[in-house]
PDB file of C-alpha atoms in Angstrom:
ATOM      1  CA  MET A  10     117.434  39.380  37.507  1.00  0.00           C
ATOM      2  CA  MET A  11     119.034  42.309  35.911  1.00  0.00           C
ATOM      3  CA  ILE A  12     119.099  45.338  38.258  1.00  0.00           C
ATOM      4  CA  LYS A  13     121.686  47.907  37.616  1.00  0.00           C
ATOM      5  CA  PRO A  14     123.779  46.839  34.245  1.00  0.00           C
ATOM      6  CA  PHE A  15     127.121  48.342  34.113  1.00  0.00           C
ATOM      7  CA  GLY A  16     130.541  47.174  32.296  1.00  0.00           C
ATOM      8  CA  SER A  17     130.220  45.045  29.436  1.00  0.00           C
ATOM      9  CA  CYS A  18     132.181  43.135  26.600  1.00  0.00           C
ATOM     10  CA  ILE A  19     131.675  40.951  23.877  1.00  0.00           C
ATOM     11  CA  LYS A  20     133.740  37.989  22.806  1.00  0.00           C
ATOM     12  CA  GLY A  21     132.664  36.024  19.886  1.00  0.00           C
ATOM     13  CA  ASN A  22     129.225  35.147  20.252  1.00  0.00           C
ATOM     14  CA  LYS A  23     128.966  35.875  23.780  1.00  0.00           C
ATOM     15  CA  LEU A  24     128.023  39.182  25.790  1.00  0.00           C
ATOM     16  CA  TYR A  25     129.460  39.845  29.242  1.00  0.00           C
ATOM     17  CA  PHE A  26     128.011  42.222  31.418  1.00  0.00           C
ATOM     18  CA  THR A  27     128.544  43.069  34.850  1.00  0.00           C
ATOM     19  CA  ASP A  28     125.458  44.229  37.128  1.00  0.00           C
ATOM     20  CA  THR A  29     126.297  46.044  40.332  1.00  0.00           C
ATOM     21  CA  GLY A  30     122.421  45.659  41.700  1.00  0.00           C
ATOM     22  CA  SER A  31     122.257  41.778  41.445  1.00  0.00           C
ATOM     23  CA  LYS A  32     126.333  41.718  42.574  1.00  0.00           C
ATOM     24  CA  ALA A  33     126.994  39.394  39.608  1.00  0.00           C
ATOM     25  CA  VAL A  34     128.245  38.983  35.976  1.00  0.00           C
ATOM     26  CA  PHE A  35     125.471  37.623  33.339  1.00  0.00           C
ATOM     27  CA  ILE A  36     126.800  35.735  30.252  1.00  0.00           C
ATOM     28  CA  PHE A  37     124.763  35.605  27.248  1.00  0.00           C
ATOM     29  CA  ASP A  38     125.334  33.033  24.959  1.00  0.00           C
ATOM     30  CA  PHE A  39     123.541  34.112  21.645  1.00  0.00           C
ATOM     31  CA  LYS A  40     124.416  30.871  19.713  1.00  0.00           C
ATOM     32  CA  ARG A  41     123.114  28.481  22.168  1.00  0.00           C
ATOM     33  CA  LYS A  42     120.505  31.015  23.410  1.00  0.00           C
ATOM     34  CA  SER A  43     121.305  30.774  27.145  1.00  0.00           C
ATOM     35  CA  VAL A  44     122.279  32.813  30.426  1.00  0.00           C
ATOM     36  CA  LYS A  45     124.940  32.079  32.849  1.00  0.00           C
ATOM     37  CA  ILE A  46     125.090  34.250  36.032  1.00  0.00           C
ATOM     38  CA  VAL A  47     128.318  34.157  38.170  1.00  0.00           C
ATOM     39  CA  ASP A  48     127.734  35.969  41.467  1.00  0.00           C
ATOM     40  CA  HIS A  49     130.516  33.947  43.575  1.00  0.00           C
ATOM     41  CA  ILE A  50     134.008  33.551  42.121  1.00  0.00           C
ATOM     42  CA  GLY A  51     135.393  30.578  43.991  1.00  0.00           C
ATOM     43  CA  ASP A  52     134.658  31.537  47.890  1.00  0.00           C
ATOM     44  CA  TYR A  53     134.534  35.227  47.137  1.00  0.00           C
ATOM     45  CA  SER A  54     130.887  36.713  46.763  1.00  0.00           C
ATOM     46  CA  LEU A  55     131.008  39.641  44.374  1.00  0.00           C
ATOM     47  CA  SER A  56     130.204  42.754  46.244  1.00  0.00           C
ATOM     48  CA  SER A  57     130.515  45.821  43.382  1.00  0.00           C
ATOM     49  CA  PRO A  58     131.085  44.274  39.902  1.00  0.00           C
ATOM     50  CA  ILE A  59     132.034  47.273  37.898  1.00  0.00           C
ATOM     51  CA  ASP A  60     133.477  45.916  34.468  1.00  0.00           C
ATOM     52  CA  VAL A  61     134.204  42.888  32.908  1.00  0.00           C
ATOM     53  CA  ALA A  62     137.102  41.914  30.076  1.00  0.00           C
ATOM     54  CA  VAL A  63     137.799  38.584  28.468  1.00  0.00           C
ATOM     55  CA  ASP A  64     141.229  37.377  27.136  1.00  0.00           C
ATOM     56  CA  LYS A  65     142.124  35.373  24.061  1.00  0.00           C
ATOM     57  CA  ARG A  66     142.317  32.074  26.458  1.00  0.00           C
ATOM     58  CA  GLY A  67     138.444  32.545  27.684  1.00  0.00           C
ATOM     59  CA  ARG A  68     139.688  33.767  31.333  1.00  0.00           C
ATOM     60  CA  ILE A  69     137.349  36.533  32.460  1.00  0.00           C
ATOM     61  CA  TYR A  70     138.513  39.262  34.572  1.00  0.00           C
ATOM     62  CA  VAL A  71     136.243  41.330  36.876  1.00  0.00           C
ATOM     63  CA  SER A  72     136.911  44.330  38.821  1.00  0.00           C
ATOM     64  CA  ASP A  73     135.083  44.540  42.054  1.00  0.00           C
ATOM     65  CA  SER A  74     135.425  48.308  43.295  1.00  0.00           C
ATOM     66  CA  VAL A  75     134.221  47.657  47.065  1.00  0.00           C
ATOM     67  CA  LEU A  76     136.641  44.427  47.427  1.00  0.00           C
ATOM     68  CA  GLY A  77     139.494  46.346  45.512  1.00  0.00           C
ATOM     69  CA  THR A  78     140.268  43.462  43.447  1.00  0.00           C
ATOM     70  CA  VAL A  79     140.200  42.156  39.735  1.00  0.00           C
ATOM     71  CA  PHE A  80     139.092  38.587  40.131  1.00  0.00           C
ATOM     72  CA  ILE A  81     139.971  36.018  37.595  1.00  0.00           C
ATOM     73  CA  THR A  82     137.673  33.270  36.710  1.00  0.00           C
ATOM     74  CA  ASN A  83     135.729  31.129  34.070  1.00  0.00           C
ATOM     75  CA  GLU A  84     132.104  30.969  33.072  1.00  0.00           C
ATOM     76  CA  ASP A  85     131.377  28.077  35.831  1.00  0.00           C
ATOM     77  CA  GLY A  86     133.003  31.047  38.571  1.00  0.00           C
ATOM     78  CA  ASP A  87     135.988  28.800  39.429  1.00  0.00           C
ATOM     79  CA  PHE A  88     138.715  31.086  41.131  1.00  0.00           C
ATOM     80  CA  LEU A  89     141.674  31.276  38.915  1.00  0.00           C
ATOM     81  CA  GLY A  90     143.437  34.174  40.592  1.00  0.00           C
ATOM     82  CA  LYS A  91     143.101  37.643  41.477  1.00  0.00           C
ATOM     83  CA  ILE A  92     144.803  40.940  41.090  1.00  0.00           C
ATOM     84  CA  GLY A  93     145.047  44.117  43.517  1.00  0.00           C
ATOM     85  CA  SER A  94     144.217  44.446  47.148  1.00  0.00           C
ATOM     86  CA  THR A  95     147.278  45.948  48.223  1.00  0.00           C
ATOM     87  CA  MET A  96     148.358  47.417  44.825  1.00  0.00           C
ATOM     88  CA  ILE A  97     144.981  48.998  43.707  1.00  0.00           C
ATOM     89  CA  ILE A  98     142.602  51.144  45.716  1.00  0.00           C
ATOM     90  CA  ARG A  99     139.441  51.108  43.493  1.00  0.00           C
ATOM     91  CA  PRO A 100     139.320  48.965  40.270  1.00  0.00           C
ATOM     92  CA  THR A 101     136.868  49.925  37.939  1.00  0.00           C
ATOM     93  CA  GLY A 102     137.340  50.129  33.979  1.00  0.00           C
ATOM     94  CA  LEU A 103     139.426  46.993  32.386  1.00  0.00           C
ATOM     95  CA  ALA A 104     141.083  46.585  29.123  1.00  0.00           C
ATOM     96  CA  VAL A 105     142.555  43.378  27.465  1.00  0.00           C
ATOM     97  CA  ASP A 106     145.564  43.508  25.372  1.00  0.00           C
ATOM     98  CA  ASN A 107     145.743  40.086  23.786  1.00  0.00           C
ATOM     99  CA  GLU A 108     148.602  41.123  21.419  1.00  0.00           C
ATOM    100  CA  ARG A 109     151.013  41.742  24.142  1.00  0.00           C
ATOM    101  CA  ASP A 110     149.074  39.626  26.918  1.00  0.00           C
ATOM    102  CA  ARG A 111     148.169  42.760  29.198  1.00  0.00           C
ATOM    103  CA  LEU A 112     145.435  43.695  31.502  1.00  0.00           C
ATOM    104  CA  PHE A 113     144.938  47.819  31.855  1.00  0.00           C
ATOM    105  CA  ILE A 114     143.268  48.571  35.145  1.00  0.00           C
ATOM    106  CA  THR A 115     141.575  51.668  35.983  1.00  0.00           C
ATOM    107  CA  ASP A 116     142.115  52.566  39.719  1.00  0.00           C
ATOM    108  CA  THR A 117     139.562  55.560  40.185  1.00  0.00           C
ATOM    109  CA  VAL A 118     140.493  56.709  43.478  1.00  0.00           C
ATOM    110  CA  GLY A 119     144.413  56.183  42.876  1.00  0.00           C
ATOM    111  CA  GLY A 120     144.129  58.036  39.522  1.00  0.00           C
ATOM    112  CA  LYS A 121     146.048  55.580  38.006  1.00  0.00           C
ATOM    113  CA  ILE A 122     146.393  52.820  35.082  1.00  0.00           C
ATOM    114  CA  TYR A 123     147.907  49.981  35.922  1.00  0.00           C
ATOM    115  CA  VAL A 124     149.108  47.217  33.338  1.00  0.00           C
ATOM    116  CA  VAL A 125     149.669  44.030  34.265  1.00  0.00           C
ATOM    117  CA  SER A 126     151.015  40.901  32.726  1.00  0.00           C
ATOM    118  CA  LEU A 127     148.146  38.389  31.974  1.00  0.00           C
ATOM    119  CA  LYS A 128     151.123  35.594  32.072  1.00  0.00           C
ATOM    120  CA  ASP A 129     151.649  35.879  35.807  1.00  0.00           C
ATOM    121  CA  GLY A 130     149.991  39.064  37.242  1.00  0.00           C
ATOM    122  CA  LYS A 131     152.961  41.076  37.482  1.00  0.00           C
ATOM    123  CA  LEU A 132     153.090  45.028  37.159  1.00  0.00           C
ATOM    124  CA  ILE A 133     154.339  46.033  33.977  1.00  0.00           C
ATOM    125  CA  MET A 134     153.721  50.157  34.182  1.00  0.00           C
ATOM    126  CA  LYS A 135     151.769  52.483  35.757  1.00  0.00           C
ATOM    127  CA  ILE A 136     150.114  55.538  33.727  1.00  0.00           C
ATOM    128  CA  GLY A 137     149.223  59.075  35.094  1.00  0.00           C
ATOM    129  CA  LYS A 138     148.692  60.083  38.536  1.00  0.00           C
ATOM    130  CA  THR A 139     146.093  62.464  40.316  1.00  0.00           C
ATOM    131  CA  GLY A 140     145.855  65.769  38.804  1.00  0.00           C
ATOM    132  CA  THR A 141     144.278  68.384  35.845  1.00  0.00           C
ATOM    133  CA  GLY A 142     147.710  68.487  33.546  1.00  0.00           C
ATOM    134  CA  LYS A 143     148.179  66.095  30.279  1.00  0.00           C
ATOM    135  CA  GLY A 144     148.524  62.644  31.315  1.00  0.00           C
ATOM    136  CA  GLU A 145     146.870  63.215  34.990  1.00  0.00           C
ATOM    137  CA  PHE A 146     143.490  61.612  36.191  1.00  0.00           C
ATOM    138  CA  ASN A 147     140.595  62.975  38.511  1.00  0.00           C
ATOM    139  CA  ARG A 148     138.623  59.971  38.939  1.00  0.00           C
ATOM    140  CA  PRO A 149     139.378  58.055  35.932  1.00  0.00           C
ATOM    141  CA  THR A 150     136.843  55.403  35.040  1.00  0.00           C
ATOM    142  CA  PHE A 151     136.213  53.398  31.912  1.00  0.00           C
ATOM    143  CA  ILE A 152     138.878  52.520  29.459  1.00  0.00           C
ATOM    144  CA  THR A 153     139.124  51.084  26.175  1.00  0.00           C
ATOM    145  CA  LEU A 154     141.997  50.144  23.261  1.00  0.00           C
ATOM    146  CA  ASP A 155     141.931  50.565  19.657  1.00  0.00           C
ATOM    147  CA  ARG A 156     143.350  48.152  17.108  1.00  0.00           C
ATOM    148  CA  LYS A 157     146.966  49.932  17.325  1.00  0.00           C
ATOM    149  CA  GLY A 158     146.734  49.512  21.113  1.00  0.00           C
ATOM    150  CA  ASN A 159     146.304  53.106  21.974  1.00  0.00           C
ATOM    151  CA  LEU A 160     144.495  53.476  25.282  1.00  0.00           C
ATOM    152  CA  TYR A 161     141.581  56.046  25.720  1.00  0.00           C
ATOM    153  CA  VAL A 162     140.894  56.717  28.980  1.00  0.00           C
ATOM    154  CA  VAL A 163     137.793  58.642  30.366  1.00  0.00           C
ATOM    155  CA  ASP A 164     138.646  61.036  32.796  1.00  0.00           C
ATOM    156  CA  SER A 165     135.488  61.577  34.301  1.00  0.00           C
ATOM    157  CA  MET A 166     136.133  64.280  36.711  1.00  0.00           C
ATOM    158  CA  ASN A 167     138.253  66.210  34.637  1.00  0.00           C
ATOM    159  CA  ALA A 168     135.536  66.007  31.713  1.00  0.00           C
ATOM    160  CA  ARG A 169     137.794  64.958  29.235  1.00  0.00           C
ATOM    161  CA  ILE A 170     138.876  61.952  27.242  1.00  0.00           C
ATOM    162  CA  GLN A 171     142.931  61.301  27.535  1.00  0.00           C
ATOM    163  CA  ILE A 172     144.628  59.094  24.656  1.00  0.00           C
ATOM    164  CA  PHE A 173     147.991  57.606  25.251  1.00  0.00           C
ATOM    165  CA  ASP A 174     150.075  55.239  22.984  1.00  0.00           C
ATOM    166  CA  ARG A 175     150.592  51.378  23.813  1.00  0.00           C
ATOM    167  CA  ASN A 176     153.583  52.468  25.936  1.00  0.00           C
ATOM    168  CA  GLY A 177     151.737  54.629  28.430  1.00  0.00           C
ATOM    169  CA  LYS A 178     152.952  57.984  26.311  1.00  0.00           C
ATOM    170  CA  PHE A 179     150.495  60.685  26.354  1.00  0.00           C
ATOM    171  CA  LEU A 180     149.162  61.418  22.717  1.00  0.00           C
ATOM    172  CA  ARG A 181     146.257  64.023  23.149  1.00  0.00           C
ATOM    173  CA  MET A 182     142.743  64.761  24.868  1.00  0.00           C
ATOM    174  CA  PHE A 183     139.623  66.668  23.853  1.00  0.00           C
ATOM    175  CA  GLY A 184     136.434  67.377  26.084  1.00  0.00           C
ATOM    176  CA  GLU A 185     135.459  70.131  28.305  1.00  0.00           C
ATOM    177  CA  ARG A 186     132.777  70.212  31.265  1.00  0.00           C
ATOM    178  CA  GLY A 187     129.343  71.528  30.195  1.00  0.00           C
ATOM    179  CA  THR A 188     125.622  70.731  29.775  1.00  0.00           C
ATOM    180  CA  VAL A 189     124.955  70.588  26.158  1.00  0.00           C
ATOM    181  CA  ILE A 190     126.011  68.297  23.472  1.00  0.00           C
ATOM    182  CA  GLY A 191     129.735  68.230  22.628  1.00  0.00           C
ATOM    183  CA  THR A 192     130.680  68.746  26.187  1.00  0.00           C
ATOM    184  CA  PHE A 193     131.068  66.436  28.800  1.00  0.00           C
ATOM    185  CA  ALA A 194     128.665  66.358  32.490  1.00  0.00           C
ATOM    186  CA  ASN A 195     129.468  62.827  33.608  1.00  0.00           C
ATOM    187  CA  PRO A 196     131.240  61.007  30.863  1.00  0.00           C
ATOM    188  CA  ARG A 197     131.514  57.169  31.866  1.00  0.00           C
ATOM    189  CA  GLY A 198     131.468  54.535  29.008  1.00  0.00           C
ATOM    190  CA  ILE A 199     133.621  54.321  26.029  1.00  0.00           C
ATOM    191  CA  ALA A 200     134.565  52.262  22.633  1.00  0.00           C
ATOM    192  CA  VAL A 201     136.558  52.881  19.798  1.00  0.00           C
ATOM    193  CA  ASP A 202     134.983  51.443  16.340  1.00  0.00           C
ATOM    194  CA  SER A 203     137.176  50.202  13.447  1.00  0.00           C
ATOM    195  CA  ASP A 204     137.168  53.534  11.790  1.00  0.00           C
ATOM    196  CA  GLY A 205     138.494  55.172  14.867  1.00  0.00           C
ATOM    197  CA  ASN A 206     135.544  57.018  15.743  1.00  0.00           C
ATOM    198  CA  ILE A 207     135.013  57.385  19.487  1.00  0.00           C
ATOM    199  CA  TYR A 208     131.941  56.806  21.482  1.00  0.00           C
ATOM    200  CA  VAL A 209     131.348  58.155  24.995  1.00  0.00           C
ATOM    201  CA  SER A 210     128.334  57.844  27.154  1.00  0.00           C
ATOM    202  CA  ASP A 211     127.257  60.404  29.717  1.00  0.00           C
ATOM    203  CA  THR A 212     124.848  59.601  32.326  1.00  0.00           C
ATOM    204  CA  LEU A 213     124.181  63.288  33.151  1.00  0.00           C
ATOM    205  CA  LEU A 214     123.352  64.002  29.272  1.00  0.00           C
ATOM    206  CA  SER A 215     121.321  60.779  29.160  1.00  0.00           C
ATOM    207  CA  ALA A 216     123.420  60.386  25.851  1.00  0.00           C
ATOM    208  CA  VAL A 217     126.072  58.339  23.648  1.00  0.00           C
ATOM    209  CA  GLN A 218     128.437  60.986  21.777  1.00  0.00           C
ATOM    210  CA  ILE A 219     130.396  59.870  18.995  1.00  0.00           C
ATOM    211  CA  PHE A 220     133.682  61.798  18.316  1.00  0.00           C
ATOM    212  CA  ASP A 221     136.574  61.540  15.470  1.00  0.00           C
ATOM    213  CA  GLN A 222     140.024  61.243  16.325  1.00  0.00           C
ATOM    214  CA  LYS A 223     140.609  65.014  16.585  1.00  0.00           C
ATOM    215  CA  GLY A 224     137.594  65.242  19.359  1.00  0.00           C
ATOM    216  CA  ARG A 225     135.166  66.761  16.689  1.00  0.00           C
ATOM    217  CA  LEU A 226     131.752  65.974  17.554  1.00  0.00           C
ATOM    218  CA  LEU A 227     130.236  63.582  14.760  1.00  0.00           C
ATOM    219  CA  LEU A 228     126.874  62.394  16.067  1.00  0.00           C
ATOM    220  CA  VAL A 229     124.756  62.464  19.315  1.00  0.00           C
ATOM    221  CA  ILE A 230     122.473  59.442  19.960  1.00  0.00           C
ATOM    222  CA  GLY A 231     119.584  59.647  22.759  1.00  0.00           C
ATOM    223  CA  SER A 232     118.260  62.372  25.162  1.00  0.00           C
ATOM    224  CA  TYR A 233     116.573  62.154  28.618  1.00  0.00           C
ATOM    225  CA  GLY A 234     113.092  60.957  28.590  1.00  0.00           C
ATOM    226  CA  THR A 235     111.392  57.764  27.636  1.00  0.00           C
ATOM    227  CA  GLY A 236     110.517  58.188  23.998  1.00  0.00           C
ATOM    228  CA  LYS A 237     112.743  57.543  20.849  1.00  0.00           C
ATOM    229  CA  ARG A 238     115.117  60.110  19.786  1.00  0.00           C
ATOM    230  CA  SER A 239     118.493  60.477  17.712  1.00  0.00           C
ATOM    231  CA  VAL A 240     120.274  63.574  16.913  1.00  0.00           C
ATOM    232  CA  CYS A 241     122.516  63.607  13.809  1.00  0.00           C
ATOM    233  CA  LEU A 242     124.957  66.466  13.722  1.00  0.00           C
ATOM    234  CA  SER A 243     126.913  65.812  10.594  1.00  0.00           C
ATOM    235  CA  CYS A 244     123.860  65.270   8.270  1.00  0.00           C
TER     236      CYS A 244
END
């Protein structure tokens, strides 16, 4: 049973998402119309699965913020390896760069993004540090990559989005703290579409806001409540 769905990704005909309430990963196969639930990876019981990502080989990466580990598994829950423990304090957001065989891992408490090799799990580079300046983070959470390999980071407690190139060089940022549309109260999830539009979910605003590459607000979807509502700002 789903209790508190959190991070998600889509690979082919399958939807993967974590559930921090059920302490499991759900895998929906739309082609076969079936569901698999992974709550153990080898001998490890998931404690707080936050995000999930899948590489081109079909390996599944699950970040567990309480265990301080990114587990590598398959749909049967077999233990294929792990990343973290001594290096990463609290892993949260994940993003896979299949072209370069790299995994990006957010360390929310450590205030960094770690980039590791998908081949051997070795550290390639670190991006950022704790702070408020350009390229610095205050409790970063979810991340995503665009078609060019640019990295988008939800810098949650700094209430902004930061963008880096595929080599970790700071490019630009946008956003400010607030409680009205166009600002961020508690930004979390992020995605980028094929046109480069940036989608950011905000748990306190109860909305998904869509921005262009310059950080200009295009559209707001949703508001707090139980009814149906969509607000278009570009119409």
